[in-house]
CSV table of C-alpha atoms in Angstrom, one decimal:
chain,number,residue,atom,x,y,z
A,1,MET,CA,17.2,32.9,2.7
A,2,GLU,CA,16.5,31.3,6.2
A,3,ILE,CA,14.6,28.0,4.6
A,4,ASP,CA,17.3,27.2,2.2
A,5,LYS,CA,20.3,28.0,4.9
A,6,ALA,CA,18.6,25.7,7.4
A,7,ILE,CA,18.3,23.0,5.1
A,8,GLY,CA,21.8,23.2,3.7
A,9,GLU,CA,23.1,23.0,7.2
A,10,SER,CA,20.8,19.8,8.3
A,11,ASP,CA,22.4,16.3,8.5
A,12,ASP,CA,19.0,14.8,7.4
A,13,LYS,CA,20.1,13.3,3.8
A,14,ARG,CA,16.5,12.7,2.9
A,15,LEU,CA,14.8,16.1,4.0
A,16,LYS,CA,17.8,17.4,1.7
A,17,THR,CA,16.9,15.2,-1.4
A,18,LYS,CA,12.8,16.2,-0.9
A,19,TYR,CA,13.7,19.8,-0.8
A,20,ASN,CA,16.0,20.1,-3.6
A,21,ASN,CA,13.4,18.1,-5.9
A,22,ALA,CA,10.4,20.3,-4.6
A,23,ILE,CA,12.5,23.4,-5.1
A,24,TYR,CA,13.2,22.0,-8.5
A,25,VAL,CA,9.5,21.8,-9.4
A,26,ILE,CA,8.6,25.3,-8.3
A,27,LYS,CA,11.9,26.9,-10.1
A,28,ARG,CA,10.4,25.0,-13.3
A,29,ALA,CA,6.9,26.1,-12.8
A,30,LEU,CA,8.5,29.7,-12.3
A,31,ALA,CA,10.2,29.4,-15.6
A,32,LEU,CA,6.8,28.1,-17.3
A,33,TYR,CA,4.7,30.6,-16.3
A,34,SER,CA,5.0,34.5,-14.9
A,35,VAL,CA,4.4,35.6,-11.2
A,36,GLU,CA,1.0,36.9,-12.6
A,37,GLU,CA,0.0,33.6,-14.0
A,38,VAL,CA,0.6,31.4,-10.9
A,39,ALA,CA,-1.1,31.2,-7.4
A,40,PHE,CA,-1.0,29.5,-4.0
A,41,SER,CA,-3.6,27.5,-2.5
A,42,PHE,CA,-3.2,28.0,1.1
A,43,ASN,CA,-5.5,26.3,4.0
A,44,GLY,CA,-3.5,27.1,7.6
A,45,GLY,CA,-2.5,23.4,7.5
A,46,LYS,CA,0.9,21.4,8.1
A,47,ASP,CA,1.1,20.5,4.6
A,48,SER,CA,0.4,23.7,2.8
A,49,THR,CA,2.4,25.9,5.8
A,50,VAL,CA,5.3,23.7,4.3
A,51,LEU,CA,4.5,24.7,0.9
A,52,LEU,CA,4.7,28.4,1.5
A,53,HIS,CA,7.8,28.3,2.8
A,54,LEU,CA,9.4,26.3,-0.1
A,55,LEU,CA,7.8,28.7,-2.4
A,56,ARG,CA,9.5,31.6,-0.7
A,57,ALA,CA,12.9,29.7,-0.7
A,58,GLY,CA,11.9,28.7,-4.4
A,59,TYR,CA,11.2,32.2,-5.6
A,60,PHE,CA,14.2,33.6,-3.8
A,61,LEU,CA,16.6,31.1,-5.8
A,62,HIS,CA,14.5,31.8,-8.9
A,63,LYS,CA,15.2,35.2,-8.7
A,64,LYS,CA,18.9,34.8,-7.5
A,65,GLU,CA,19.3,32.5,-10.9
A,66,GLN,CA,17.8,35.4,-13.0
A,67,SER,CA,19.3,38.6,-11.4
A,68,CYS,CA,22.3,36.8,-9.6
A,69,SER,CA,21.9,39.2,-6.8
A,70,ASN,CA,22.7,37.7,-3.3
A,71,GLY,CA,20.2,40.1,-1.8
A,72,GLY,CA,17.3,39.1,0.9
A,73,LEU,CA,13.9,38.6,-0.2
A,74,LEU,CA,11.9,41.5,0.2
A,75,HIS,CA,8.5,41.0,-1.1
A,76,PHE,CA,6.4,37.6,-2.3
A,77,PRO,CA,4.6,38.4,-5.0
A,78,ILE,CA,2.8,35.0,-5.3
A,79,ARG,CA,-1.1,35.4,-5.3
A,80,THR,CA,-2.4,33.3,-2.2
A,81,ILE,CA,-5.7,31.9,-2.2
A,82,TYR,CA,-7.8,31.0,1.2
A,83,PHE,CA,-10.9,29.4,0.8
A,84,GLU,CA,-12.4,30.8,4.4
A,85,SER,CA,-15.6,28.0,5.5
A,86,PRO,CA,-17.7,28.5,8.5
A,87,SER,CA,-17.0,25.3,9.4
A,88,ALA,CA,-13.0,25.9,9.7
A,89,PHE,CA,-11.4,25.7,13.0
A,90,PRO,CA,-10.9,29.4,14.6
A,91,GLU,CA,-7.2,28.3,15.1
A,92,ILE,CA,-6.7,27.6,11.5
A,93,ASN,CA,-8.5,31.1,10.5
A,94,GLY,CA,-6.7,32.9,13.2
A,95,PHE,CA,-2.9,31.2,12.1
A,96,THR,CA,-3.8,31.8,8.1
A,97,TYR,CA,-4.3,35.5,8.6
A,98,ASP,CA,-1.3,36.0,10.8
A,99,THR,CA,0.7,34.0,8.4
A,100,ALA,CA,-0.5,36.4,5.6
A,101,GLN,CA,0.5,39.3,7.7
A,102,THR,CA,3.8,38.2,9.2
A,103,TYR,CA,5.0,37.4,5.0
A,104,ASN,CA,3.1,39.9,3.5
A,105,LEU,CA,0.9,37.5,1.4
A,106,GLN,CA,-1.7,38.8,-1.2
A,107,LEU,CA,-4.3,37.0,0.3
A,108,ASP,CA,-7.2,36.5,-1.6
A,109,ILE,CA,-10.2,35.3,0.5
A,110,ILE,CA,-13.0,33.2,-0.9
A,111,ARG,CA,-16.0,32.1,1.1
A,112,GLN,CA,-17.7,30.3,-1.8
A,113,ASP,CA,-17.2,26.3,-2.3
A,114,PHE,CA,-13.7,25.4,-4.0
A,115,LYS,CA,-15.2,24.9,-7.4
A,116,SER,CA,-17.3,27.8,-7.7
A,117,GLY,CA,-14.8,29.9,-5.8
A,118,LEU,CA,-12.2,28.8,-8.5
A,119,GLU,CA,-14.2,29.4,-11.6
A,120,ALA,CA,-14.8,33.0,-10.3
A,121,LEU,CA,-11.1,33.7,-9.4
A,122,LEU,CA,-9.6,32.5,-12.8
A,123,LYS,CA,-12.4,34.1,-14.9
A,124,ALA,CA,-11.2,37.1,-13.1
A,125,SER,CA,-7.8,36.7,-13.0
A,126,PRO,CA,-4.8,35.5,-15.7
A,127,ILE,CA,-4.1,32.4,-13.8
A,128,ARG,CA,-2.9,29.1,-15.3
A,129,ALA,CA,-1.0,27.1,-12.7
A,130,ILE,CA,-1.8,27.0,-8.7
A,131,PHE,CA,0.7,25.3,-6.3
A,132,LEU,CA,-1.0,22.8,-4.2
A,133,GLY,CA,0.0,21.0,-0.9
A,134,VAL,CA,-0.9,17.7,-2.1
A,135,ARG,CA,0.8,14.5,-0.5
A,136,ILE,CA,0.1,11.1,-2.1
A,137,GLY,CA,-2.2,9.5,0.7
A,138,ASP,CA,-4.5,12.4,0.5
A,139,PRO,CA,-8.0,11.3,-1.0
A,140,THR,CA,-7.4,13.5,-4.0
A,141,ALA,CA,-3.8,12.2,-4.7
A,142,VAL,CA,-4.9,9.4,-6.7
A,143,GLY,CA,-3.9,9.8,-10.4
A,144,GLN,CA,-2.1,13.1,-9.7
A,145,GLU,CA,1.9,14.1,-10.8
A,146,GLN,CA,4.0,16.8,-9.8
A,147,PHE,CA,2.7,18.8,-12.8
A,148,SER,CA,-1.0,17.4,-13.8
A,149,PRO,CA,-3.9,19.3,-15.5
A,150,SER,CA,-7.2,19.9,-13.8
A,151,SER,CA,-9.8,17.3,-13.7
A,152,PRO,CA,-12.6,17.3,-16.5
A,153,GLY,CA,-15.5,19.4,-15.6
A,154,TRP,CA,-13.1,21.7,-13.7
A,155,PRO,CA,-11.8,25.2,-14.9
A,156,PRO,CA,-8.5,24.6,-16.8
A,157,PHE,CA,-5.3,25.1,-14.6
A,158,MET,CA,-2.3,23.4,-14.2
A,159,ARG,CA,-2.1,21.4,-10.5
A,160,VAL,CA,1.4,21.9,-9.3
A,161,ASN,CA,2.1,19.6,-6.4
A,162,PRO,CA,6.2,20.0,-5.3
A,163,ILE,CA,5.8,17.8,-2.1
A,164,LEU,CA,3.6,15.0,-3.9
A,165,ASP,CA,5.9,12.2,-2.7
A,166,TRP,CA,6.7,14.0,0.7
A,167,SER,CA,5.9,11.7,3.7
A,168,TYR,CA,4.3,12.7,7.1
A,169,ARG,CA,7.9,12.6,8.3
A,170,ASP,CA,9.2,14.7,6.2
A,171,VAL,CA,6.6,17.4,6.5
A,172,TRP,CA,7.3,17.4,10.1
A,173,ALA,CA,11.2,17.0,9.5
A,174,PHE,CA,11.1,20.1,7.2
A,175,ILE,CA,8.8,22.1,10.1
A,176,LEU,CA,11.3,21.5,12.8
A,177,THR,CA,14.4,21.6,11.0
A,178,CYS,CA,13.3,25.3,9.7
A,179,LYS,CA,11.5,26.3,12.8
A,180,VAL,CA,8.7,27.7,11.2
A,181,LYS,CA,5.4,28.3,13.1
A,182,TYR,CA,2.6,26.2,12.4
A,183,CYS,CA,-1.1,26.0,13.7
A,184,ASN,CA,-1.2,25.6,17.6
A,185,LEU,CA,-4.1,22.6,16.9
A,186,TYR,CA,-1.2,20.3,15.9
A,187,ASP,CA,0.4,20.6,19.3
A,188,GLN,CA,-3.0,19.2,20.9
A,189,GLY,CA,-2.9,16.3,19.0
A,190,TYR,CA,-4.3,16.8,15.7
A,191,THR,CA,-2.7,15.3,13.1
A,192,SER,CA,-4.9,15.9,9.8
A,193,ILE,CA,-7.1,19.0,10.1
A,194,GLY,CA,-10.4,19.1,8.3
A,195,SER,CA,-13.2,21.0,9.4
A,196,ILE,CA,-15.0,21.4,13.0
A,197,HIS,CA,-17.7,18.6,12.0
A,198,ASP,CA,-14.8,15.7,10.9
A,199,THR,CA,-12.0,16.2,13.0
A,200,VAL,CA,-10.9,15.2,16.4
A,201,PRO,CA,-7.4,14.4,18.1
A,202,ASN,CA,-5.7,11.7,17.4
A,203,ALA,CA,-6.2,9.2,19.7
A,204,LEU,CA,-2.9,7.2,19.0
A,205,LEU,CA,-1.4,10.6,20.6
A,206,ARG,CA,-3.4,10.3,23.7
A,207,VAL,CA,-1.4,11.2,26.9
A,208,ASN,CA,-1.6,7.4,29.1
A,209,ASP,CA,-1.8,9.3,32.5
A,210,SER,CA,-4.8,9.0,35.0
A,211,ASN,CA,-3.7,13.1,35.8
A,212,SER,CA,-3.9,14.2,32.0
A,213,LYS,CA,-7.0,13.1,30.9
A,214,ASP,CA,-7.5,14.3,27.2
A,215,LYS,CA,-4.2,15.3,27.1
A,216,PHE,CA,-2.4,14.6,23.8
A,217,LYS,CA,1.2,14.7,22.3
A,218,PRO,CA,2.1,17.1,19.6
A,219,ALA,CA,1.3,15.6,16.1
A,220,TYR,CA,5.2,15.3,15.3
A,221,LEU,CA,5.5,12.4,17.5
A,222,LEU,CA,3.0,10.0,16.0
A,223,SER,CA,5.3,7.1,14.9
A,224,ASP,CA,3.5,6.0,11.9
A,225,GLY,CA,2.7,8.3,9.4
A,226,ARG,CA,0.1,6.1,7.7
A,227,LEU,CA,-2.1,7.1,10.6
A,228,GLU,CA,-2.3,10.8,10.1
A,229,ARG,CA,-5.8,10.7,9.2
A,230,ALA,CA,-7.0,8.1,12.1
A,231,GLY,CA,-8.7,11.6,13.8
A,232,ARG,CA,-10.7,12.2,11.1
A,233,VAL,CA,-14.3,10.5,10.4
A,234,LYS,CA,-13.8,7.9,8.4
A,235,LYS,CA,-16.4,7.5,5.0
A,236,VAL,CA,-17.1,3.7,4.0
A,237,SER,CA,-15.8,3.7,0.5
A,238,SER,CA,-16.5,1.6,-2.6
A,239,GLY,CA,-14.4,-0.5,-4.6
A,240,ARG,CA,-12.0,-3.4,-4.6
A,241,GLU,CA,-10.1,-1.9,-1.5
A,242,ASN,CA,-13.3,-3.5,0.3
A,243,PHE,CA,-12.7,-7.0,-0.7
A,244,PRO,CA,-14.0,-9.1,2.3
A,245,SER,CA,-11.0,-10.6,3.8
A,246,VAL,CA,-11.1,-13.9,5.0
A,247,GLY,CA,-10.6,-14.4,8.6
A,248,ASN,CA,-9.7,-17.1,11.2
A,249,ASP,CA,-13.4,-17.4,12.8
A,250,LEU,CA,-14.0,-20.7,12.6
A,251,ASP,CA,-17.3,-20.8,14.1
A,252,ASN,CA,-18.5,-18.7,11.4
A,253,GLU,CA,-21.3,-20.7,9.5
A,254,SER,CA,-20.3,-18.8,6.3
A,255,TYR,CA,-16.9,-20.5,6.1
A,256,LYS,CA,-17.3,-23.5,8.3
A,257,HIS,CA,-18.7,-25.8,5.4
A,258,LYS,CA,-16.9,-23.8,2.8
A,259,VAL,CA,-14.4,-25.2,0.8
A,260,LEU,CA,-11.7,-22.1,0.4
A,261,SER,CA,-9.4,-21.8,-2.9
A,262,ALA,CA,-6.5,-20.1,-3.9
A,263,ALA,CA,-4.0,-19.6,-6.8
A,264,ILE,CA,-0.3,-19.4,-6.7
A,265,ILE,CA,1.2,-16.9,-9.0
A,266,ALA,CA,5.0,-17.2,-9.6
A,267,VAL,CA,6.7,-14.2,-11.3
A,268,GLY,CA,10.0,-14.7,-13.5
A,269,ASP,CA,11.5,-15.3,-16.7
A,270,GLU,CA,14.1,-17.4,-15.2
A,271,ILE,CA,11.3,-20.1,-14.5
A,272,LEU,CA,10.3,-20.3,-17.9
A,273,SER,CA,13.4,-20.2,-19.5
A,274,GLY,CA,14.6,-23.2,-17.0
A,275,THR,CA,17.2,-21.5,-15.4
A,276,VAL,CA,15.6,-21.9,-12.3
A,277,GLU,CA,13.3,-24.5,-10.6
A,278,ASP,CA,10.0,-23.4,-9.0
A,279,GLN,CA,10.3,-25.4,-5.8
A,280,LEU,CA,7.9,-22.6,-3.7
A,281,GLY,CA,5.0,-23.6,-5.7
A,282,LEU,CA,4.9,-27.2,-4.7
A,283,SER,CA,5.9,-26.3,-0.9
A,284,LEU,CA,3.0,-23.7,-1.0
A,285,CYS,CA,0.4,-26.2,-2.3
A,286,LYS,CA,1.1,-28.6,0.6
A,287,LYS,CA,1.2,-25.8,2.7
A,288,LEU,CA,-2.3,-24.5,1.8
A,289,ASN,CA,-3.6,-28.1,1.7
A,290,SER,CA,-2.5,-28.6,5.3
A,291,VAL,CA,-4.9,-26.0,6.3
A,292,GLY,CA,-7.8,-27.1,4.5
A,293,TRP,CA,-7.1,-24.8,1.4
A,294,SER,CA,-8.0,-25.9,-2.1
A,295,VAL,CA,-5.4,-24.4,-4.6
A,296,HIS,CA,-7.2,-24.0,-7.8
A,297,GLN,CA,-4.6,-22.8,-10.3
A,298,THR,CA,-0.9,-22.1,-10.2
A,299,SER,CA,0.6,-20.1,-12.9
A,300,VAL,CA,4.0,-18.9,-14.2
A,301,LEU,CA,4.6,-15.4,-15.6
A,302,ARG,CA,7.0,-13.5,-17.0
A,303,ASN,CA,8.5,-10.3,-16.0
A,304,VAL,CA,5.5,-8.1,-17.5
A,305,ILE,CA,3.3,-5.9,-15.9
A,306,ASP,CA,0.4,-6.1,-18.1
A,307,SER,CA,0.7,-9.9,-17.6
A,308,VAL,CA,0.8,-10.0,-13.8
A,309,ALA,CA,-2.0,-7.5,-13.6
A,310,GLU,CA,-4.4,-9.5,-15.4
A,311,GLU,CA,-3.6,-12.7,-13.9
A,312,VAL,CA,-4.0,-11.2,-10.4
A,313,GLU,CA,-7.0,-9.7,-11.7
A,314,ARG,CA,-8.5,-12.7,-13.0
A,315,GLN,CA,-7.8,-14.8,-9.8
A,316,THR,CA,-8.8,-12.7,-7.4
A,317,SER,CA,-12.1,-12.5,-8.7
A,318,THR,CA,-12.4,-16.2,-8.7
A,319,ASN,CA,-10.3,-17.1,-5.4
A,320,ASP,CA,-10.5,-16.3,-1.7
A,321,MET,CA,-7.0,-15.7,-1.5
A,322,VAL,CA,-4.2,-15.3,-4.3
A,323,PHE,CA,-0.5,-15.9,-3.3
A,324,ILE,CA,2.1,-14.2,-5.4
A,325,TYR,CA,5.8,-14.5,-5.3
A,326,GLY,CA,9.1,-13.4,-7.4
A,327,GLY,CA,9.7,-10.1,-9.4
A,328,VAL,CA,9.8,-8.2,-5.8
A,329,GLY,CA,12.9,-5.7,-5.3
A,330,PRO,CA,14.3,-2.8,-7.3
A,331,LEU,CA,15.3,-4.2,-10.1
A,332,HIS,CA,14.1,-3.3,-13.8
A,333,SER,CA,12.7,-6.9,-14.2
A,334,ASP,CA,10.7,-6.7,-10.5
A,335,VAL,CA,7.3,-6.0,-11.7
A,336,THR,CA,5.1,-7.7,-9.4
A,337,LEU,CA,3.9,-4.7,-7.2
A,338,ALA,CA,3.4,-2.7,-10.3
A,339,GLY,CA,1.4,-6.0,-11.6
A,340,VAL,CA,-0.8,-6.0,-8.2
A,341,ALA,CA,-1.2,-2.3,-8.0
A,342,LYS,CA,-2.9,-2.0,-11.8
A,343,ALA,CA,-5.1,-5.0,-11.4
A,344,PHE,CA,-6.8,-3.5,-8.6
A,345,GLY,CA,-6.8,0.3,-10.5
A,346,VAL,CA,-4.2,2.2,-8.1
A,347,ARG,CA,-0.7,3.3,-8.3
A,348,LEU,CA,2.6,2.6,-6.4
A,349,ALA,CA,3.3,5.3,-3.9
A,350,PRO,CA,5.9,5.6,-1.4
A,351,ASP,CA,5.1,3.6,2.1
A,352,GLU,CA,7.0,5.4,4.8
A,353,GLU,CA,6.5,2.7,7.5
A,354,PHE,CA,8.4,0.1,5.2
A,355,GLU,CA,10.6,2.4,4.1
A,356,GLU,CA,11.8,2.9,7.6
A,357,TYR,CA,11.9,-1.2,7.7
A,358,LEU,CA,14.4,-1.4,4.6
A,359,ARG,CA,16.4,1.8,5.5
A,360,HIS,CA,17.4,-0.4,8.9
A,361,LEU,CA,17.7,-3.6,7.0
A,362,ILE,CA,20.1,-2.2,4.1
A,363,GLY,CA,21.1,1.1,5.9
A,364,GLU,CA,23.1,3.6,3.8
A,365,HIS,CA,22.3,1.8,0.6
A,366,CYS,CA,18.5,3.0,1.0
A,367,THR,CA,19.0,6.5,0.2
A,368,GLY,CA,17.1,9.3,-1.5
A,369,ASP,CA,13.7,9.6,-2.0
A,370,ARG,CA,12.9,7.2,-4.6
A,371,ASN,CA,13.3,3.8,-2.9
A,372,GLU,CA,11.9,1.6,-5.6
A,373,MET,CA,11.4,-1.2,-3.0
A,374,ALA,CA,9.1,1.0,-0.9
A,375,GLN,CA,6.7,1.7,-3.8
A,376,LEU,CA,3.5,-0.1,-2.3
A,377,PRO,CA,0.1,-0.2,-4.1
A,378,GLU,CA,-1.4,3.0,-2.5
A,379,GLY,CA,-4.6,2.3,-0.3
A,380,ILE,CA,-4.8,-1.4,-0.5
A,381,THR,CA,-1.8,-2.3,1.4
A,382,GLU,CA,-1.5,-3.8,4.6
A,383,LEU,CA,1.7,-4.7,6.3
A,384,LEU,CA,1.6,-7.8,8.5
A,385,HIS,CA,4.2,-7.5,11.0
A,386,HIS,CA,6.1,-10.2,12.7
A,387,GLU,CA,9.3,-10.1,15.0
A,388,LYS,CA,11.0,-12.9,13.0
A,389,LEU,CA,10.6,-11.2,9.6
A,390,SER,CA,12.8,-8.2,9.2
A,391,VAL,CA,10.3,-6.9,7.0
A,392,PRO,CA,6.4,-7.1,7.1
A,393,LEU,CA,4.7,-9.3,4.8
A,394,ILE,CA,2.6,-7.2,1.9
A,395,LYS,CA,-1.0,-8.0,2.0
A,396,CYS,CA,-3.1,-6.0,-0.9
A,397,CYS,CA,-6.8,-6.9,-0.5
A,398,ASN,CA,-6.9,-10.6,-1.1
A,399,VAL,CA,-3.4,-10.9,-2.3
A,400,ILE,CA,-0.5,-11.9,-0.3
A,401,VAL,CA,2.6,-10.9,-1.8
A,402,LEU,CA,5.8,-13.5,-0.7
A,403,THR,CA,9.0,-12.2,-0.9
A,404,ALA,CA,10.7,-15.8,0.1
A,405,THR,CA,13.3,-16.8,-2.7
A,406,ASN,CA,14.0,-20.2,-1.3
A,407,THR,CA,11.8,-22.9,0.7
A,408,CYS,CA,13.7,-22.2,3.8
A,409,GLU,CA,12.5,-18.3,3.7
A,410,LEU,CA,9.2,-19.7,2.7
A,411,ASP,CA,8.8,-22.2,5.4
A,412,ARG,CA,9.7,-18.8,7.8
A,413,GLU,CA,6.9,-16.8,6.1
A,414,TRP,CA,4.6,-19.3,6.1
A,415,GLU,CA,5.2,-20.0,10.0
A,416,CYS,CA,4.9,-16.1,10.7
A,417,LEU,CA,1.7,-15.7,8.9
A,418,THR,CA,-0.3,-18.7,10.5
A,419,GLU,CA,1.1,-17.6,14.0
A,420,LEU,CA,-0.8,-14.1,12.8
A,421,THR,CA,-3.9,-15.6,11.6
A,422,LYS,CA,-4.2,-17.4,15.3
A,423,LEU,CA,-3.6,-13.9,16.9
A,424,GLY,CA,-5.9,-11.7,14.7
A,425,GLY,CA,-7.3,-13.6,11.2
A,426,VAL,CA,-5.2,-13.0,7.8
A,427,LEU,CA,-6.6,-16.4,6.4
A,428,ALA,CA,-9.0,-18.8,7.6
A,429,LEU,CA,-7.1,-22.3,9.2
A,430,MET,CA,-9.8,-24.8,8.3
A,431,ASP,CA,-9.5,-28.1,9.3
A,432,PRO,CA,-6.8,-30.2,7.2
A,433,TYR,CA,-8.1,-32.2,4.5
A,434,ALA,CA,-8.1,-36.2,5.4
A,435,SER,CA,-5.8,-37.8,2.5
A,436,ARG,CA,-4.8,-41.3,2.0
A,437,ARG,CA,-2.7,-42.6,-0.7
A,438,VAL,CA,-2.3,-46.3,-2.4
A,439,MET,CA,-0.3,-48.0,-4.7
A,440,THR,CA,-0.8,-50.8,-7.4
A,441,SER,CA,0.8,-53.1,-10.3
A,442,LEU,CA,-2.3,-52.9,-12.3
A,443,THR,CA,-2.2,-51.5,-15.8
A,444,ASP,CA,-4.0,-48.0,-16.4
A,445,VAL,CA,-6.8,-50.3,-18.4
A,446,GLU,CA,-7.4,-52.2,-15.3
A,447,VAL,CA,-8.1,-49.7,-13.0
A,448,ALA,CA,-9.8,-46.9,-15.6
A,449,GLY,CA,-13.4,-48.2,-15.5
A,450,PRO,CA,-13.6,-49.0,-11.7
A,451,LEU,CA,-12.3,-45.7,-10.7
A,452,SER,CA,-14.7,-43.7,-12.8
A,453,LYS,CA,-17.3,-45.7,-11.1
A,454,LEU,CA,-15.8,-44.8,-7.7
A,455,CYS,CA,-15.7,-41.0,-8.5
A,456,LEU,CA,-19.3,-41.2,-9.0
A,457,GLU,CA,-20.0,-42.8,-5.6
A,458,PHE,CA,-17.8,-40.4,-3.8
A,459,PRO,CA,-18.3,-36.9,-5.6
A,460,ASP,CA,-17.3,-35.1,-2.8
A,461,ILE,CA,-13.6,-37.0,-2.5
A,462,TYR,CA,-10.9,-36.0,-4.8
A,463,ILE,CA,-9.5,-39.4,-6.7
A,464,GLY,CA,-6.7,-38.8,-8.8
A,465,CYS,CA,-3.4,-41.2,-10.2
A,466,TYR,CA,-0.1,-40.6,-11.3
A,467,ARG,CA,3.0,-42.7,-11.8
A,468,LYS,CA,6.3,-41.9,-10.7
A,469,SER,CA,8.1,-43.6,-13.9
A,470,ARG,CA,6.6,-45.0,-17.0
A,471,LYS,CA,6.8,-48.5,-15.8
A,472,GLY,CA,6.3,-47.4,-12.1
A,473,PRO,CA,3.1,-48.8,-9.9
A,474,ILE,CA,0.2,-46.7,-10.3
A,475,VAL,CA,-0.3,-44.3,-7.3
A,476,ILE,CA,-4.2,-43.3,-6.3
A,477,CYS,CA,-4.6,-40.4,-4.2
A,478,PHE,CA,-7.4,-39.7,-1.9
A,479,LYS,CA,-8.7,-36.3,-0.4
A,480,GLY,CA,-11.8,-35.2,1.2
A,481,GLU,CA,-12.8,-33.2,4.0
A,482,ASP,CA,-14.3,-35.9,6.2
A,483,LYS,CA,-11.8,-38.8,7.4
A,484,ALA,CA,-14.4,-41.3,7.4
A,485,ARG,CA,-16.1,-40.9,4.1
A,486,THR,CA,-12.3,-40.6,2.4
A,487,ASP,CA,-11.8,-44.1,4.5
A,488,SER,CA,-15.1,-45.7,2.7
A,489,ALA,CA,-13.8,-44.8,-0.4
A,490,VAL,CA,-10.5,-46.2,-0.3
A,491,GLU,CA,-12.4,-49.4,1.3
A,492,ALA,CA,-14.7,-49.3,-1.8
A,493,LEU,CA,-11.9,-49.3,-4.3
A,494,ARG,CA,-10.7,-52.5,-2.5
A,495,GLU,CA,-13.8,-54.2,-3.1
A,496,LYS,CA,-13.7,-54.1,-6.3
A,497,PHE,CA,-10.5,-56.0,-6.8
A,498,LYS,CA,-8.9,-58.7,-5.7
A,499,GLU,CA,-7.5,-58.6,-2.1
A,500,GLY,CA,-3.9,-57.6,-1.8
A,501,VAL,CA,-3.7,-55.5,-5.3
A,502,PHE,CA,-3.2,-52.1,-3.4
A,503,ASP,CA,-0.7,-51.5,-1.1
A,504,GLU,CA,-1.0,-48.1,1.5
A,505,ILE,CA,1.7,-45.1,1.1
A,506,GLU,CA,2.4,-43.5,4.4
């Protein structure tokens, strides 16, 4: 069979893995259901074109295993459903009918809406499973697995998704490797085709040439597969993915006088067991205070997905930004990203762009189709690029995931984060707090009453105390947004005692 032969001769290890997994799903479905009980939903797009040829190969290999025959594939008996729409591109219709004729497909043309047409089809036919060209990243893919029963309220059937974990890159790698024909709209800059009302060529493929106005490069040249739907009309969605980001707009009155709050979450059993000392939390508190942010809470969690999810959900609802570190990687104990995903009600999904960074970073160690480190929270992840970072920072709504494991790495990530903020606005950089510290050898009892009164006189100034040792001097800290006001609080404290009992700490 020409498809299986082309993949076998390819040097693309990733494509071979994707192909073999998809063929396994198809052969598994054909073992569970008879040919009369399965159907294939074809819409003329690139994904269903790939699935058509995978089904042809899968059916051929399935029959070969059953009969031990090496004969060619003379007939493709899987029923093919095409929902014809008046708003479909003429090129899509033409390609679909040409493909059906070329491969002798049993084409059932349905001119009703998807749900009504499906109900009528299943009533008239013994179909129990339908092959779909759904990929992660598609709006309908959320919550689906390779075998997923239909949703409540729909006619009962099994959705079979052989290419669910395929990326945009994988789809085009298959098409170009196997040299299969595809709809010519993809050669005109279309990267994701819907209806004539909501689809235009992808502007990212526009040819930058004054003599080539309104000309576009073909779809397979799109470098970032995450942007394949950039040519589709966007709908305003609802949900937590629309959490308002905090930008670096200091002229915006909504932030000019607002105290922005942050929470810091460390994930790691090794911290709680005392095996590792957490120095990142202390450093991050200092960094946030230096740009005018108030850290409301720091917490250390075990490597448990539910614990991470609950804490992230709690902190994101009460703080402007949450910083989380630890538990990021491919090990069984690295649960941070899974916890973030669960907190926002999404799942982890392969991110093609992030995987390319990892592949470049760790080379042949990054093989196969299930690189766990490239699984990011679906639909809410933004990659923050900087030339000094080997891999981008990860931002999920108002959560920033740090990969630093020591203070030197944190310094670099923070530097990049603040530079990115100045360029485009990741988190607001406010005026740093005005702070002063004084120390005294007075006892706790002597300073307690006057300090309590001082707090009432300066409610806008943070006043705190600590000792570095049990018998050491008391250190009193003052922190406020206004330097003059902070200085006034320090002078008011001095006036309550004899001269010279407080020494300034630089």
